[in-house]
XYZ file of C-alpha atoms in Angstrom:
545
model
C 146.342 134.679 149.352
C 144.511 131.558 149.185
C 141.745 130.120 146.349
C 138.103 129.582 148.048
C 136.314 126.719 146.024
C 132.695 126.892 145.921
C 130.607 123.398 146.228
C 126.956 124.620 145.119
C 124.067 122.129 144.490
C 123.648 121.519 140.756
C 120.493 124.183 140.219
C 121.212 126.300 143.273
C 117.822 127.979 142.170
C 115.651 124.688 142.977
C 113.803 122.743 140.656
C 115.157 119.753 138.501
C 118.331 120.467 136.338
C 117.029 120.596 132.237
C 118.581 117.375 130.391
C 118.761 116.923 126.819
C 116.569 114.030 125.367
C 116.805 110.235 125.383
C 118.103 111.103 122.135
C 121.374 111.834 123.208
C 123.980 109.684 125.334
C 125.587 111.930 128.332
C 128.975 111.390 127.784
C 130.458 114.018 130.589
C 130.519 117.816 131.269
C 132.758 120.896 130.219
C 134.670 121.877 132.611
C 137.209 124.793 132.785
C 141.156 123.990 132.128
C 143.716 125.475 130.770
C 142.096 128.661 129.904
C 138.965 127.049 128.519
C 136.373 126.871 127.571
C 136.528 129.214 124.554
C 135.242 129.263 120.995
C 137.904 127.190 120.019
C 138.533 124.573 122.742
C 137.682 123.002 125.837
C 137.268 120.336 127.864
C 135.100 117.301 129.242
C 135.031 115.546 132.133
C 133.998 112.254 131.291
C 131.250 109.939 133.117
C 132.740 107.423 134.901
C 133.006 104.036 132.360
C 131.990 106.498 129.419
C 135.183 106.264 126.964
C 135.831 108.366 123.833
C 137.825 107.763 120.562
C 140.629 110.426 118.996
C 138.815 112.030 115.865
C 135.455 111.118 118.072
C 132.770 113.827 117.390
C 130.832 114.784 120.250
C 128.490 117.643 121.146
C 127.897 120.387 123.548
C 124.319 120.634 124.852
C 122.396 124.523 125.213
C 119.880 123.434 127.375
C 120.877 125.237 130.540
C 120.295 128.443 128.835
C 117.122 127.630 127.121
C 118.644 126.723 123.666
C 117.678 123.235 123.728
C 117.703 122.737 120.211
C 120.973 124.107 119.606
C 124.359 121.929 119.803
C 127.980 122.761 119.210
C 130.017 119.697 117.354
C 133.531 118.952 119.274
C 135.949 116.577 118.271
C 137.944 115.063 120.779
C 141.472 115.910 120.099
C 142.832 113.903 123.481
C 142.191 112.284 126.698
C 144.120 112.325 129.761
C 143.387 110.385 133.291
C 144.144 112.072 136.510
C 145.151 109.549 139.176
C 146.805 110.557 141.945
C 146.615 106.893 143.756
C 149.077 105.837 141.033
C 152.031 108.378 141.041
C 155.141 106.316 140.492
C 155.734 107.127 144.343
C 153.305 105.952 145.501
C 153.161 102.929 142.768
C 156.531 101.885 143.962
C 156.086 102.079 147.848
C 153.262 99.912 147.437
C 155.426 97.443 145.540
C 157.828 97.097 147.868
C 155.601 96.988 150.647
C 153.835 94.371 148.887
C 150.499 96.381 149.490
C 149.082 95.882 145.901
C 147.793 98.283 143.763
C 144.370 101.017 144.921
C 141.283 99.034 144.676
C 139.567 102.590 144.150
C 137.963 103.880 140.429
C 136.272 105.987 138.807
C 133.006 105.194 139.953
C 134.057 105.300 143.967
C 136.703 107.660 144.119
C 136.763 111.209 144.790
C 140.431 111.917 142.952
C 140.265 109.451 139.690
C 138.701 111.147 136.756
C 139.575 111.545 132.853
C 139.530 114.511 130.997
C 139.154 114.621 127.417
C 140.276 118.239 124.973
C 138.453 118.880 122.649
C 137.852 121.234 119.709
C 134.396 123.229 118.780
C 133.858 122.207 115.225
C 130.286 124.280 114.413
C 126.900 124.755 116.403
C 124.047 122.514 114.808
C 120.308 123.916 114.961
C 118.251 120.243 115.759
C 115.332 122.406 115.644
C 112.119 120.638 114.698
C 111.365 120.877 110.641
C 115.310 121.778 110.059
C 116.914 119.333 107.937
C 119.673 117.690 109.348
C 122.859 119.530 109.189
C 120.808 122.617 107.306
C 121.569 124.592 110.393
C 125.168 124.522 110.782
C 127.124 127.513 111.086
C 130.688 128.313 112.674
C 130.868 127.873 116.644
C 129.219 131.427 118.247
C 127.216 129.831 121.250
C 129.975 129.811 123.799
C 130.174 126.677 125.744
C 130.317 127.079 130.008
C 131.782 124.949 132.582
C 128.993 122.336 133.583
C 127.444 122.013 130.089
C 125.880 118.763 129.204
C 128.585 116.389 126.830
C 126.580 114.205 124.717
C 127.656 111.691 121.900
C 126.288 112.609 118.179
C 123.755 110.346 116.236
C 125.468 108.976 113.234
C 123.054 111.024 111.218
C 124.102 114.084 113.017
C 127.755 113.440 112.960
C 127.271 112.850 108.861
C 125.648 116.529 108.216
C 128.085 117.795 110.119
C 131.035 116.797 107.928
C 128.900 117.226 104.762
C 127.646 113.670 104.180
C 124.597 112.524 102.671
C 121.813 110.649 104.773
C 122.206 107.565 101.967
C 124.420 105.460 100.370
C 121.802 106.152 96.814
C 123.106 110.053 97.192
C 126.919 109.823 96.602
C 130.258 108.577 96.520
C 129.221 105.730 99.417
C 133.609 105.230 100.269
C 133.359 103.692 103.668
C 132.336 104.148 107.288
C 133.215 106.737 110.061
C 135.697 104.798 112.103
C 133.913 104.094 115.060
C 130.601 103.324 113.898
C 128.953 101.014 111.160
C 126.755 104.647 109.300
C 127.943 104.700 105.893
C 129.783 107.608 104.993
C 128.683 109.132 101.538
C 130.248 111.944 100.097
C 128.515 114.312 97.199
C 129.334 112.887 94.223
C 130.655 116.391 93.027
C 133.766 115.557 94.407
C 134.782 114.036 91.495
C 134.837 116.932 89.215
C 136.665 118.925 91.959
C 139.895 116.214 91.876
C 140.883 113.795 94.787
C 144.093 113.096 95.921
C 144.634 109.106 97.395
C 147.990 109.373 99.357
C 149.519 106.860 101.577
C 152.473 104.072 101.906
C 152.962 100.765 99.927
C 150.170 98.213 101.632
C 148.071 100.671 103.615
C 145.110 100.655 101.262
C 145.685 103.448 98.711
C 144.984 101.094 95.615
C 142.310 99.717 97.573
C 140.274 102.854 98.155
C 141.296 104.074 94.703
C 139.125 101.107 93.351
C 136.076 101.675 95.729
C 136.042 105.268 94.096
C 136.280 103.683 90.735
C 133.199 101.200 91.437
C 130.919 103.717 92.880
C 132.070 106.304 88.961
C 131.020 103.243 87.903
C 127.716 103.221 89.770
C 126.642 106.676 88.565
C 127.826 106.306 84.861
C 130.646 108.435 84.957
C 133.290 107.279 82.785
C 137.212 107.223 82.754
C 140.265 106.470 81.976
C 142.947 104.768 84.244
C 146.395 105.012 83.791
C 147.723 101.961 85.572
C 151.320 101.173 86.105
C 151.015 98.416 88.449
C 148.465 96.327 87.300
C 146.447 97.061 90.293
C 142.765 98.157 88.009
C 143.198 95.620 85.233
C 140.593 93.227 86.948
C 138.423 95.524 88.296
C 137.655 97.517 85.752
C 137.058 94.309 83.979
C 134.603 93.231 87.104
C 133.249 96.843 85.457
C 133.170 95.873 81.964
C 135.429 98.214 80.977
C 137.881 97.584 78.521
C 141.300 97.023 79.451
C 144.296 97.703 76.925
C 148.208 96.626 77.729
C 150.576 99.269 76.314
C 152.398 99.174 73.969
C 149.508 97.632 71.429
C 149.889 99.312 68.190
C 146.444 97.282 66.754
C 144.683 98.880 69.626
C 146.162 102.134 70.772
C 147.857 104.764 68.912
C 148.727 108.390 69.059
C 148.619 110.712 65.862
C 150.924 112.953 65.069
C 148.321 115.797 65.088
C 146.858 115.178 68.879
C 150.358 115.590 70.688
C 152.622 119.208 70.873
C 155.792 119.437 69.688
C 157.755 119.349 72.965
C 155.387 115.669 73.384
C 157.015 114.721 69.799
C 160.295 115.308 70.931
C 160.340 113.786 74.097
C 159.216 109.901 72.258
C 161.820 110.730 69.792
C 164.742 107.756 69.589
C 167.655 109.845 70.329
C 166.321 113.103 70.862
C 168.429 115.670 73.625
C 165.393 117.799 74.514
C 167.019 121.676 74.599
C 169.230 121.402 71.663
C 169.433 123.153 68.448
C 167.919 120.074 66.682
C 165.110 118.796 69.048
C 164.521 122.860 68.819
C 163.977 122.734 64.920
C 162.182 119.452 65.377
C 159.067 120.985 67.605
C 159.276 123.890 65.635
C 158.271 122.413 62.756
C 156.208 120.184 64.071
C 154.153 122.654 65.806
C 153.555 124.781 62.707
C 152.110 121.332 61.240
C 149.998 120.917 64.026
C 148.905 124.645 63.956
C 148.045 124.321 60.012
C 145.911 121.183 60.547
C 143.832 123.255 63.840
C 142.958 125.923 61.830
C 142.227 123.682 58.676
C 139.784 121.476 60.946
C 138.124 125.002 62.448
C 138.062 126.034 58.833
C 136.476 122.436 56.965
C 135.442 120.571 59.862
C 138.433 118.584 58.734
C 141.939 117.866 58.551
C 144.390 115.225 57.527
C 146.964 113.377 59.750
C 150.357 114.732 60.171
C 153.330 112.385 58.640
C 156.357 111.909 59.287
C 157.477 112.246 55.547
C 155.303 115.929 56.557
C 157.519 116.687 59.570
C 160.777 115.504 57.410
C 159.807 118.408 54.955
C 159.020 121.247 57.162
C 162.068 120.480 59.014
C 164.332 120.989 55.763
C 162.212 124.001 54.770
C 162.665 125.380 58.564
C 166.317 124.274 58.448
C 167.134 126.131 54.976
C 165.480 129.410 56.245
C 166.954 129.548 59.809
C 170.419 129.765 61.324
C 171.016 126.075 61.664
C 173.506 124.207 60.142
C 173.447 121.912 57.335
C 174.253 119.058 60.159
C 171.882 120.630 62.361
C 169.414 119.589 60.144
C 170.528 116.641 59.195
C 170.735 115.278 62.687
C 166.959 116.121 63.081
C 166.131 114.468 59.880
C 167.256 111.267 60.883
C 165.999 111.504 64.267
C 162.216 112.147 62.829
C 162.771 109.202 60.780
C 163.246 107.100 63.153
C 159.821 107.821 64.790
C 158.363 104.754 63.205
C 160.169 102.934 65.420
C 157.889 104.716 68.289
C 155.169 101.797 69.927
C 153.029 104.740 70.303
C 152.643 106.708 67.627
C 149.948 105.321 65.060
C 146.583 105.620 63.929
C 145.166 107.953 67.144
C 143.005 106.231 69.949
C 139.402 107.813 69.813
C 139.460 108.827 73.814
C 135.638 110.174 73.761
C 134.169 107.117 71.317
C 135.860 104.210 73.238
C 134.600 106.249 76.344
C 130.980 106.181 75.650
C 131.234 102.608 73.978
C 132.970 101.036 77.351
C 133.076 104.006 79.894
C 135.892 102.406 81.810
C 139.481 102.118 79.847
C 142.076 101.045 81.552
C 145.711 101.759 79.688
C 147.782 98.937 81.476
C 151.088 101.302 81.101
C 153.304 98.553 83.219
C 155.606 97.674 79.947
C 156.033 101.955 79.102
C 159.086 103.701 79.706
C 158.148 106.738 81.817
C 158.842 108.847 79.456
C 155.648 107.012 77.550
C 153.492 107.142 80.403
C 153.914 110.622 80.334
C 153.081 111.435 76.728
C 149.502 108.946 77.312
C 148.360 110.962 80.545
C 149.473 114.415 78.300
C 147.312 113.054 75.902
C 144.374 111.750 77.540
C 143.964 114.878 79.617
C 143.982 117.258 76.626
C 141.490 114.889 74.926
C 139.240 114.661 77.966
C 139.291 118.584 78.625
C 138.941 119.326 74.731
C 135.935 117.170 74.595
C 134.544 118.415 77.810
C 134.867 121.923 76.788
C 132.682 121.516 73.559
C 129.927 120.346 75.667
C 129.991 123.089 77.975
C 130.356 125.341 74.988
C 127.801 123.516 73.129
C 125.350 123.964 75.684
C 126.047 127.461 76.896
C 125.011 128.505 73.365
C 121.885 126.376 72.942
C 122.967 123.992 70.622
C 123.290 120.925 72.638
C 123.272 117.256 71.379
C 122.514 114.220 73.392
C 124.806 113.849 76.400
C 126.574 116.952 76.452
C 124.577 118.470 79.238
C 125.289 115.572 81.594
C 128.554 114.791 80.750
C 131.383 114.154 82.690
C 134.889 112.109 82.590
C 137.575 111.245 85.042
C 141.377 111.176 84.302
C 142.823 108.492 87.225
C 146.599 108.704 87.169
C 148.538 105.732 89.719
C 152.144 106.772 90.773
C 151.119 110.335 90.007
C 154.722 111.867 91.337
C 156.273 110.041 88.304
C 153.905 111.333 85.877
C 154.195 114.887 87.376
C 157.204 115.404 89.294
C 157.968 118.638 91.678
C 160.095 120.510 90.283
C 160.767 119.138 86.984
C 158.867 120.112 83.634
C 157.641 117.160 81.675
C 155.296 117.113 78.741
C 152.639 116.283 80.923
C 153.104 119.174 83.550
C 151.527 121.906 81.545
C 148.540 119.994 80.374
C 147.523 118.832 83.773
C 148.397 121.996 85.596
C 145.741 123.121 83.152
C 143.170 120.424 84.017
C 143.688 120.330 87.792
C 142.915 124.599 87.690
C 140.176 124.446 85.144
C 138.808 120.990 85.320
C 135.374 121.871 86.676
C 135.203 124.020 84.005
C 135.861 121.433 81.549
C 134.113 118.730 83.234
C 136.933 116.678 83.246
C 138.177 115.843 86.897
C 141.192 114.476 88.225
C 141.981 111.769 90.684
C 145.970 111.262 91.650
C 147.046 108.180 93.376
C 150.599 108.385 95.093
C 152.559 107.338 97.944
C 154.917 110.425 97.964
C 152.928 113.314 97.535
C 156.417 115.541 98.742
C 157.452 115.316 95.152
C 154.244 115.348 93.673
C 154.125 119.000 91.290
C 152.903 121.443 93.928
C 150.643 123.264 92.010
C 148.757 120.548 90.735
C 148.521 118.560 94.565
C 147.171 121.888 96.038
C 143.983 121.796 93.998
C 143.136 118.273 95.077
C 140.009 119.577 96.824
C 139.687 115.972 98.221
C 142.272 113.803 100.117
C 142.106 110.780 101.225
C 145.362 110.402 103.467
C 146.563 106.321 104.818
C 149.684 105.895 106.774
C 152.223 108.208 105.651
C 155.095 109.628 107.117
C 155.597 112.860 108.749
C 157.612 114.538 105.947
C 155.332 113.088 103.371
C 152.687 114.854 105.448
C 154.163 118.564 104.848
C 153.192 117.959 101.437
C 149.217 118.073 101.473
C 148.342 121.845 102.535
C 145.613 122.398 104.893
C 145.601 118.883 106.297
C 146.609 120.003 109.840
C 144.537 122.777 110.167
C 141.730 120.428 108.497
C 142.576 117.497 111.129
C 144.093 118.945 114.135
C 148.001 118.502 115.778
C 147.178 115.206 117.378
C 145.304 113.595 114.435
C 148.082 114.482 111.937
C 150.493 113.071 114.212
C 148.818 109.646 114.246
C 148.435 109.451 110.724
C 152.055 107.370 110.208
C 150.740 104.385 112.431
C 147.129 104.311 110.869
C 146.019 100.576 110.143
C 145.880 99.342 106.518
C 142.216 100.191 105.600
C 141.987 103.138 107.440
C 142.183 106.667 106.176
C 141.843 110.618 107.390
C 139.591 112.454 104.977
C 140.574 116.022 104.649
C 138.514 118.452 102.006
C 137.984 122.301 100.996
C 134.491 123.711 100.613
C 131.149 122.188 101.644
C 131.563 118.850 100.061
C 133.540 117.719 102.684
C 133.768 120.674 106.025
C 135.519 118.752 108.749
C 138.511 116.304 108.481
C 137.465 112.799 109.886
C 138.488 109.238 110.321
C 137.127 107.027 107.843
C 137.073 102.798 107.588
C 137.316 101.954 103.775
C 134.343 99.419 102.830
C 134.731 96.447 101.345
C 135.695 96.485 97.529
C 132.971 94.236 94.749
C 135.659 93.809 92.636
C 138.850 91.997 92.565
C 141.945 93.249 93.637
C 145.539 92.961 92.097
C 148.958 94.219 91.994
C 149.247 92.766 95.836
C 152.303 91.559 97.099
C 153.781 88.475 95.404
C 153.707 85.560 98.440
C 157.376 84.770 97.853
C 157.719 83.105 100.691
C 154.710 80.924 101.225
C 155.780 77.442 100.531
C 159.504 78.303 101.092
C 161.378 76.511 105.005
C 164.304 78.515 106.129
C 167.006 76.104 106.010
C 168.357 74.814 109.204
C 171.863 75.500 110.213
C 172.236 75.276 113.509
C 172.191 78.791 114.785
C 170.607 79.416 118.094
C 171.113 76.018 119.407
């Protein structure tokens, strides 16, 4: 049985076809393939000349059926030319006939045309007296074969993917690749955590520092733990205060603001799991549990020693199972905590905050195991702090600031401070913060380029991600991003330039995943590669002559 097809005028019912206004570019027409169009996909024929972009949001125009104002957002997924002139065939009998190549395109020929798939993102109401992006809702206006394909404003394309209409309004991060509208994200990303993942080189420390400038801009302050040097001279630029670990005149730790487990972990010679690092927390804990309720109690309590520790850990030792040696062993190991570049007079987090509201702890000279213990302790200071505001305030007692306030942990190298699969003494803590952190308005922002052994349940609440050229198993890592971006945007994510990143996001802060153009950083960038080879000449030897 053969297919009829039917060639009918444009408006077989007369009159001139509806158009949508000069407001919108005609980029092509749906047409039906591969069982399109549905809600989900479909495709465009493109106008001849008329090109489109990967990531590229588009719209569908409702005219035809009287809904003018209504539009449903596509993003082109891929394009594909049909050219039957040029099958290799053809291609080749031509070359040997030395007949040249079709002088036939687009605009002349009846059998050259591109087709571009596409995915329905939402339908937009452009209704007069709607504000932009107001309207949106999920895709229910199904598009038909021979609808009008136009190409978004900027300002539409923004309230689609839940940007703000000014740079004054948000986090202003970059541009929309493709176009020069800045693209400013709610600000409230920042208490709901951000994730910066991506290779050595691709612009990961970069875009971490834009984010840092514009906390800056709205007086939100932070700490940054930097292991590569990378935010010493920008928060500087800030006039933050910078401080180079270990520094025992400038940062310390007391005894009373870290656990037990922290304690033993910084101790010189300490097996964490055995009987005596065991009777070490122990007592060090029941210190640390005396001075908490003394402070809830007073309003005050003093430091814990080490002398302290030394005694508790005898008195534990002489009224538990342990052994005389047992005890011994973690007597001398306590005692050697003075020989810790860490623990000292303890670092007032929330006064140095609101004095400098940028500290950077330069952790490049820490063992890891140090890092750790600072991040451990800077998020339970943060969170601590940031829940006696919130508690403060819920009960009508308020002081100055506590309504407003705000802080940001930023942690470089993240997967070293919380591994997958391991427990360290800062996994509990910032489990903690990353689930509750909008609670204790304290948010979170984790730079790394292997987010695969990142701690699981800490990258999953990264509402935010900001994903540069990584590779494909790397990639398995961030949930949601491929359902957020599509197949073929995921799939070019390991060739993205340097400067370039996918923005992927939960909730209404951020609704679509796009393409995004990092702007240009105010302040000074380090930690770049060392130009090792800049005045050096390869020696000449002779090979290749």
């Amino acid at each position: 049985m053969s297919s009829v097809v039917e060639i009918v005028p444009s408006n077989p019912n007369g009159g001139a076809e509806p158009q949508p206004s000069d407001r919108f570019s005609r980029v092509g027409m749906v047409v039906q393939s591969e069982g399109g169009p549905s809600f989900q996909k479909l495709a465009i024929l493109l106008e001849p000349g008329r090109d489109v972009r990967p990531g590229e949001f588009l719209a569908v125009w409702h005219g035809r059926r009287g809904k003018g104002d209504v539009l449903t957002v596509i993003q082109v997924d891929d394009c594909k030319e049909h050219n039957p002139n040029e099958t290799p065939e053809l291609a080749h009998t031509r070359r040997a006939l030395e007949l040249g190549p079709v002088a036939s395109n687009e605009e002349s020929s009846t059998r050259i045309f591109r087709v571009a798939t596409c995915k329905t993102i939402e339908d937009l109401d452009t209704s007069p007296g709607v504000p932009a992006g107001a309207g949106a809702s999920a895709p229910e206006m199904l598009c038909r074969a021979g609808d009008v394909a136009v190409r978004l404003p900027d300002d539409l394309v923004t309230a689609a993917l839940g940007g703000l209409d000014h740079p004054s309004k948000g986090l202003n991060l970059g541009t929309l690749l493709g176009t020069t509208s800045p693209m400013t994200l709610s600000p409230e990303i920042l208490q709901l955590h951000i994730g910066v993942f991506g290779n050595p080189g691709k612009g990961k420390s970069y875009a971490s520092g834009t984010i840092i400038e514009e906390m800056s801009d709205w007086d939100v302050p932070g700490i940054i733990l930097d292991v590569n040097g990378e935010m010493v001279d920008a928060v500087e630029a800030l006039g933050g205060k910078v401080i180079s670990l270990p520094d025992k005149n400038s940062f310390g730790l007391a005894l009373n603001r870290i656990t037990g487990q922290e304690l033993a972990s910084i101790t010189p010679q300490v097996d964490l799991g055995r009987q005596y690092a065991e009777l070490i927390e122990s007592a060090h804990d029941a210190l640390r549990t005396q001075r908490i309720q003394e402070e809830l109690t007073t309003g005050k309590a003093d430091d814990i020693t080490i002398e302290d520790i030394v005694a508790k850990v005898t008195l534990f030792g002489q009224s538990s199972r342990s052994t005389k040696a047992t005890s011994e062993i973690a007597i001398a190991r306590v005692k050697r905590l003075g020989e810790s570049r860490l623990i000292g007079p303890n670092f007032a987090f929330i006064e140095q905050l609101k004095k400098h509201r940028l500290i950077c702890l330069d952790c490049r000279r820490l063992q890891l195991s140090e890092t750790r213990l600072v991040a451990a302790a800077a998020a339970r200071e943060l969170q601590n702090y940031g829940r006696t505001c919130a508690r403060r305030v819920e009960q009508g007692t308020p002081e100055e600031g506590d309504a407003e306030w705000l802080a940001v942990l930023f942690i470089d190298e993240a997967h070293n401070v919380v591994p997958e699969g391991q427990t360290t003494v800062t996994s509990n803590v910032l489990r903690e913060l990353a689930r509750m952190g909008r609670h204790s308005r304290t948010g979170l922002i984790l730079a790394s380029q292997s987010p695969v052994d990142l701690d699981a349940s800490i990258l999953k609440r990264m509402q935010t991600r900001m994903i540069f050229a990584l590779e494909r198993d790397q990639l398995k890592a961030i949930g949601g991003v491929r359902s957020d971006l599509g197949d073929e945007l995921v799939d070019a994510l390991p060739k993205l330039s340097r400067g370039i990143c996918a923005v992927s996001g939960n909730g209404d802060q951020i609704r679509h995943g796009f393409m995004m153009k990092v702007r240009e950083r105010r302040t000074p960038v380090g930690g770049g590669t060392p130009p090792v080879f800049a005045t050096r000449v390869k020696r000449d030897r002779g090979v290749g002559k």
